[in-house]
Coordinates of C-alpha atoms in Angstrom, one line a residue:
X25 CA -60.0 38.6 -42.2
X26 CA -57.1 36.5 -41.0
X27 CA -55.9 36.9 -37.5
X28 CA -52.3 38.2 -37.0
X29 CA -49.9 36.6 -34.5
X30 CA -46.5 37.8 -33.4
X31 CA -44.1 35.1 -32.1
X32 CA -40.9 36.1 -30.3
X33 CA -38.4 33.2 -30.4
X34 CA -39.8 32.0 -33.7
X35 CA -36.5 30.4 -34.8
X36 CA -36.5 28.1 -31.7
X37 CA -38.0 24.7 -31.2
X38 CA -41.4 25.9 -29.9
X39 CA -41.5 28.9 -32.2
X40 CA -41.2 26.8 -35.3
X41 CA -43.9 24.3 -34.2
X42 CA -46.2 27.2 -33.2
X43 CA -45.7 29.0 -36.5
X44 CA -46.6 25.8 -38.4
X45 CA -49.7 25.3 -36.2
X46 CA -50.9 28.9 -36.6
X47 CA -50.4 28.8 -40.4
X48 CA -52.6 25.7 -40.4
X49 CA -55.3 27.8 -38.7
X50 CA -55.1 30.5 -41.3
X51 CA -53.1 33.1 -39.4
X52 CA -50.8 35.7 -40.8
X53 CA -47.7 34.9 -38.8
X54 CA -45.0 37.4 -37.9
X55 CA -41.8 36.3 -36.2
X56 CA -39.4 38.5 -34.2
X57 CA -35.7 37.8 -35.2
X58 CA -32.6 39.2 -33.6
X59 CA -29.8 40.6 -35.7
X60 CA -26.8 38.3 -35.2
X61 CA -23.6 37.6 -37.0
X62 CA -24.7 34.1 -37.7
X63 CA -28.3 33.6 -38.7
X64 CA -29.9 30.2 -38.0
X65 CA -33.3 29.8 -39.7
X66 CA -32.9 26.0 -40.0
X67 CA -36.1 25.2 -38.0
X68 CA -38.3 27.6 -40.0
X69 CA -36.6 27.3 -43.5
X70 CA -39.5 25.2 -44.8
X71 CA -42.1 27.8 -43.9
X72 CA -40.0 31.0 -44.4
X73 CA -41.9 32.0 -47.5
X74 CA -45.2 31.8 -45.6
X75 CA -44.3 34.0 -42.6
X76 CA -43.2 37.6 -42.1
X77 CA -39.9 38.1 -40.2
X78 CA -39.4 41.5 -38.4
X79 CA -36.2 42.6 -36.7
X80 CA -36.2 43.2 -33.0
X81 CA -34.5 42.3 -29.7
X82 CA -35.9 41.5 -26.3
X83 CA -33.2 43.8 -24.8
X84 CA -34.5 46.8 -26.9
X85 CA -37.9 48.3 -26.0
X86 CA -38.1 50.5 -29.1
X87 CA -37.6 47.6 -31.5
X88 CA -40.4 45.7 -29.8
X89 CA -42.8 48.6 -30.2
X90 CA -41.8 48.9 -33.9
X91 CA -42.4 45.2 -34.4
X92 CA -45.8 45.5 -32.9
X93 CA -46.6 48.5 -35.1
X94 CA -45.7 46.4 -38.1
X95 CA -47.5 43.1 -37.1
X96 CA -50.6 44.7 -35.5
X97 CA -51.1 41.3 -33.8
X98 CA -54.3 39.9 -32.3
X99 CA -52.1 37.5 -30.4
X100 CA -48.5 37.7 -29.1
X101 CA -46.6 34.6 -28.0
X102 CA -43.5 35.4 -26.0
X103 CA -41.2 32.4 -26.5
X104 CA -37.9 34.3 -26.6
X105 CA -35.5 33.6 -23.8
X106 CA -32.0 32.6 -22.8
X107 CA -33.6 29.2 -22.5
X108 CA -30.8 26.8 -21.4
X109 CA -30.6 26.2 -17.7
X110 CA -26.9 25.3 -17.7
X111 CA -26.0 28.6 -19.4
X112 CA -27.9 30.6 -16.9
X113 CA -25.2 29.8 -14.3
X114 CA -22.4 31.2 -16.5
X115 CA -24.5 34.1 -17.8
X116 CA -26.9 35.0 -15.0
X117 CA -27.1 38.7 -15.8
X118 CA -27.9 38.1 -19.5
X119 CA -30.5 35.5 -18.5
X120 CA -32.2 38.0 -16.2
X121 CA -32.1 40.7 -18.8
X122 CA -33.6 38.6 -21.6
X123 CA -35.7 36.0 -19.8
X124 CA -37.0 38.2 -17.0
X125 CA -36.9 41.9 -18.0
X126 CA -37.7 41.0 -21.7
X127 CA -41.2 40.0 -20.5
X128 CA -41.7 43.5 -19.0
X129 CA -40.5 45.1 -22.2
X130 CA -42.9 43.2 -24.5
X131 CA -45.8 43.6 -22.1
X132 CA -45.3 47.4 -21.8
X133 CA -44.8 47.6 -25.6
X134 CA -48.2 45.8 -26.1
X135 CA -49.8 48.1 -23.5
X136 CA -48.8 51.2 -25.5
X137 CA -49.1 49.9 -29.1
X138 CA -51.8 47.2 -29.1
X139 CA -53.5 46.8 -25.7
X140 CA -56.2 44.6 -27.2
X141 CA -53.7 41.9 -28.2
X142 CA -53.9 38.7 -26.2
X143 CA -50.5 37.8 -24.7
X144 CA -49.0 34.4 -24.0
X145 CA -45.9 34.1 -21.7
X146 CA -43.8 30.9 -21.8
X147 CA -43.4 30.1 -18.1
X148 CA -41.5 27.0 -17.1
X149 CA -41.7 24.0 -14.7
X150 CA -38.2 25.1 -13.6
X151 CA -40.0 27.8 -11.5
X152 CA -41.0 25.0 -9.1
X153 CA -37.4 23.9 -8.7
X154 CA -37.1 22.4 -5.2
X155 CA -40.7 21.3 -5.3
X156 CA -43.1 22.1 -2.5
X157 CA -45.6 19.4 -3.5
X158 CA -45.9 16.6 -6.1
X159 CA -47.3 16.7 -8.6
X160 CA -47.0 20.4 -9.3
X161 CA -50.1 22.4 -10.3
X162 CA -51.0 26.0 -10.9
X163 CA -51.2 26.7 -7.1
X164 CA -47.9 25.1 -6.2
X165 CA -45.5 27.6 -4.6
X166 CA -42.4 28.4 -6.7
X167 CA -38.9 27.6 -5.4
X168 CA -36.5 28.1 -8.4
X169 CA -33.0 26.5 -8.3
X170 CA -31.2 28.3 -11.1
X171 CA -30.9 31.8 -12.5
X172 CA -33.1 30.7 -15.4
X173 CA -35.8 29.5 -13.0
X174 CA -35.6 32.8 -11.0
X175 CA -35.9 34.8 -14.3
X176 CA -38.9 32.8 -15.3
X177 CA -40.6 33.4 -12.0
X178 CA -40.1 37.2 -12.5
X179 CA -41.7 36.9 -16.0
X180 CA -44.6 34.9 -14.7
X181 CA -45.5 37.3 -12.0
X182 CA -45.0 40.3 -14.3
X183 CA -47.6 38.7 -16.6
X184 CA -50.0 38.4 -13.7
X185 CA -49.2 42.0 -12.7
X186 CA -50.0 43.4 -16.1
X187 CA -53.2 41.3 -16.4
X188 CA -54.5 42.6 -13.0
X189 CA -53.2 46.2 -13.3
X190 CA -54.1 47.0 -16.9
X191 CA -56.9 44.5 -17.6
X192 CA -54.8 42.9 -20.3
X193 CA -55.6 39.4 -21.7
X194 CA -52.2 38.0 -20.5
X195 CA -51.6 34.4 -19.6
X196 CA -48.8 32.1 -18.6
X197 CA -48.4 28.5 -19.7
X198 CA -46.3 26.6 -17.2
X199 CA -44.9 24.1 -19.5
X200 CA -43.0 21.1 -18.3
X201 CA -40.1 19.7 -20.3
X202 CA -41.1 19.3 -24.0
X203 CA -38.7 17.9 -26.6
X204 CA -38.6 17.2 -30.3
X205 CA -36.2 16.5 -33.2
X206 CA -35.8 20.4 -33.2
X207 CA -34.4 20.5 -29.7
X208 CA -31.0 22.2 -29.5
X209 CA -28.0 19.9 -29.3
X210 CA -27.0 21.4 -25.9
X211 CA -30.1 20.0 -24.1
X212 CA -29.6 16.6 -22.5
X213 CA -32.4 14.8 -24.4
X214 CA -31.1 15.8 -27.8
X215 CA -27.5 15.2 -26.7
X216 CA -28.5 11.6 -25.9
X217 CA -30.4 10.9 -29.2
X218 CA -27.8 12.7 -31.4
X219 CA -24.9 10.8 -29.8
X220 CA -26.7 7.5 -29.9
X221 CA -27.3 8.0 -33.6
X222 CA -23.7 8.8 -34.2
X223 CA -22.5 5.7 -32.3
X224 CA -25.0 3.5 -34.2
X225 CA -23.8 4.9 -37.6
X226 CA -20.1 4.4 -36.6
X227 CA -19.4 8.1 -36.7
X228 CA -17.8 8.2 -33.3
X229 CA -16.0 5.9 -30.8
X230 CA -16.2 8.3 -28.0
X231 CA -18.3 7.7 -24.9
X232 CA -21.3 9.9 -24.1
X233 CA -20.7 11.8 -20.9
X234 CA -23.7 12.9 -18.8
X235 CA -24.4 14.3 -15.4
X236 CA -26.9 13.2 -12.8
X237 CA -28.7 10.1 -14.2
X238 CA -31.4 10.1 -11.5
X239 CA -32.9 13.5 -12.2
X240 CA -36.5 12.9 -13.2
X241 CA -38.6 15.0 -15.6
X242 CA -42.0 15.1 -17.1
X243 CA -41.2 14.9 -20.8
X244 CA -43.7 15.7 -23.6
X245 CA -43.7 16.5 -27.3
X246 CA -43.3 20.2 -28.2
X247 CA -45.7 19.8 -31.2
X248 CA -48.5 18.9 -28.7
X249 CA -47.6 21.7 -26.3
X250 CA -47.8 24.6 -28.8
X251 CA -51.5 23.7 -29.3
X252 CA -52.1 24.3 -25.6
X253 CA -50.5 27.8 -26.0
X254 CA -53.0 28.6 -28.7
X255 CA -56.0 27.2 -26.7
X256 CA -55.1 29.4 -23.8
X257 CA -55.6 32.5 -25.9
X258 CA -59.0 31.3 -27.3
X259 CA -60.7 31.3 -23.9
X260 CA -63.1 34.0 -22.6
X261 CA -61.0 34.7 -19.5
X262 CA -57.2 34.8 -19.1
X263 CA -55.9 32.2 -16.8
X264 CA -52.6 30.4 -16.2
X265 CA -52.2 26.6 -16.9
X266 CA -49.8 23.8 -16.2
X267 CA -49.1 21.8 -19.4
X268 CA -47.6 18.3 -18.7
X269 CA -48.0 14.6 -19.3
X270 CA -48.2 13.7 -15.6
X271 CA -45.6 10.9 -16.1
X272 CA -42.0 11.1 -14.9
X273 CA -38.9 9.4 -16.2
X274 CA -35.2 9.7 -15.2
X275 CA -32.3 10.7 -17.5
X276 CA -31.1 7.1 -17.2
X277 CA -34.5 5.9 -18.5
X278 CA -34.3 8.3 -21.4
X279 CA -30.8 6.9 -22.2
X280 CA -32.0 3.3 -21.9
X281 CA -35.0 3.9 -24.2
X282 CA -32.8 5.5 -26.9
X283 CA -30.0 3.0 -26.8
X284 CA -32.3 0.0 -26.6
X285 CA -34.1 1.2 -29.6
X286 CA -30.8 1.2 -31.6
X287 CA -29.7 -2.1 -30.0
X288 CA -26.8 -0.4 -28.3
X289 CA -25.2 -1.1 -24.9
X290 CA -25.5 1.7 -22.4
X291 CA -22.7 0.3 -20.2
X292 CA -20.4 0.3 -23.2
X293 CA -21.1 3.8 -24.5
X294 CA -22.3 6.0 -21.6
X295 CA -20.6 7.6 -18.6
X296 CA -22.8 9.0 -15.9
X297 CA -22.1 11.5 -13.1
X298 CA -19.5 13.4 -15.0
X299 CA -18.7 16.4 -12.7
X300 CA -18.5 18.7 -15.7
X301 CA -22.3 18.4 -16.1
X302 CA -23.4 18.8 -12.5
X303 CA -24.9 22.1 -11.4
X304 CA -24.5 24.2 -8.3
X305 CA -28.1 23.4 -7.3
X306 CA -30.0 20.4 -8.8
X307 CA -33.7 20.0 -9.5
X308 CA -34.4 16.3 -8.7
X309 CA -38.0 15.8 -9.7
X310 CA -40.6 17.6 -11.8
X311 CA -44.0 16.1 -12.7
X312 CA -47.0 18.2 -13.6
X313 CA -50.7 18.0 -13.0
X314 CA -52.4 19.3 -16.2
X315 CA -56.0 18.4 -15.1
X316 CA -57.1 22.1 -15.3
X317 CA -55.9 22.2 -18.9
X318 CA -57.8 19.0 -19.6
X319 CA -61.0 20.3 -18.1
X320 CA -61.0 23.9 -19.4
X321 CA -59.0 23.7 -22.6
X322 CA -59.8 20.1 -23.6
X323 CA -56.1 19.6 -24.0
X324 CA -54.1 16.3 -23.5
X325 CA -50.8 15.1 -24.8
X326 CA -50.8 12.7 -27.8
X327 CA -47.2 11.5 -28.1
X328 CA -46.0 9.1 -25.4
X329 CA -42.5 9.1 -23.8
X330 CA -41.4 6.1 -25.8
X331 CA -42.7 7.6 -29.1
X332 CA -41.0 10.9 -28.4
X333 CA -37.6 9.3 -27.8
X334 CA -37.9 7.1 -30.9
X335 CA -39.0 10.1 -33.0
X336 CA -35.9 12.0 -31.9
X337 CA -33.6 9.1 -32.6
X338 CA -35.1 8.4 -36.1
X339 CA -34.8 12.1 -37.0
X340 CA -31.1 12.2 -35.9
X341 CA -30.3 9.0 -37.8
X342 CA -31.8 10.6 -40.9
X343 CA -30.1 14.0 -40.3
X344 CA -26.7 12.3 -40.0
X345 CA -27.3 10.1 -43.0
X346 CA -28.3 13.1 -45.1
X347 CA -25.3 15.1 -43.9
X348 CA -27.6 17.9 -42.7
X349 CA -26.3 20.5 -40.1
X350 CA -27.8 20.1 -36.6
X351 CA -29.7 22.7 -34.7

């Protein structure tokens, strides 16, 4: 009989890739979707007839319990969050309610409805923030530098707490930055590739304005990272894992790679250090050590930084040429 999986945040970047991956493994896939005035199923439209969508909200405990009753999942992947670091400064309370307390709600719902279900929590490299050591690994102390990072730390420790208190199979994947053509337009990586494509196609004469060009990140491909999520739930023992490439690049290097690929001048089209895009507290450097995941899960990234940037640029060129709406 096919395994059942419930994915919160299924309409997002990671949720859509994970749903595809689990379908390829023969799972019955259930996705939690929130009732909103504007529905955006763009990332899952090509698989919508193969998955089951159930209504629920990370702010509403009762709806989460109802969703679990319907899905009867063997595995639950909690990818739902207010996931944009920038927005967490302007909506800190909402970020805490969804990204932090939402984890408690789903964990407690599982405890009451389906305690045998294996649980995956989407933790984040933003928890390391003002880093205590480089590279960052599972034992590195957290020092979050945004309301988003703080909320993710709460969710991470609540997952540990439920694992140790109730003997639940609950794990956290501490994923470093992972991008794709399905990344939201508000994220700096997609903002870069989308605008580079628009400039190349002659759709805009405006310059691209960015914040700190020297911030360095460990960027991987989301499609690679969702496989790591699944692998964590196939182990005999629940453990937390850092998932990363171990390589770091600056925002400026991301821009250079995208614009050079399209034979465009960075100096001519890009403005750095725009004060509108600086944050109250910056995270300067994140780079992960995923050696534990390599040893225990047999996981390693396949897509290189350069391949990732070019994949995103190509997808944005095609999306614009085809007149498709962006994510």
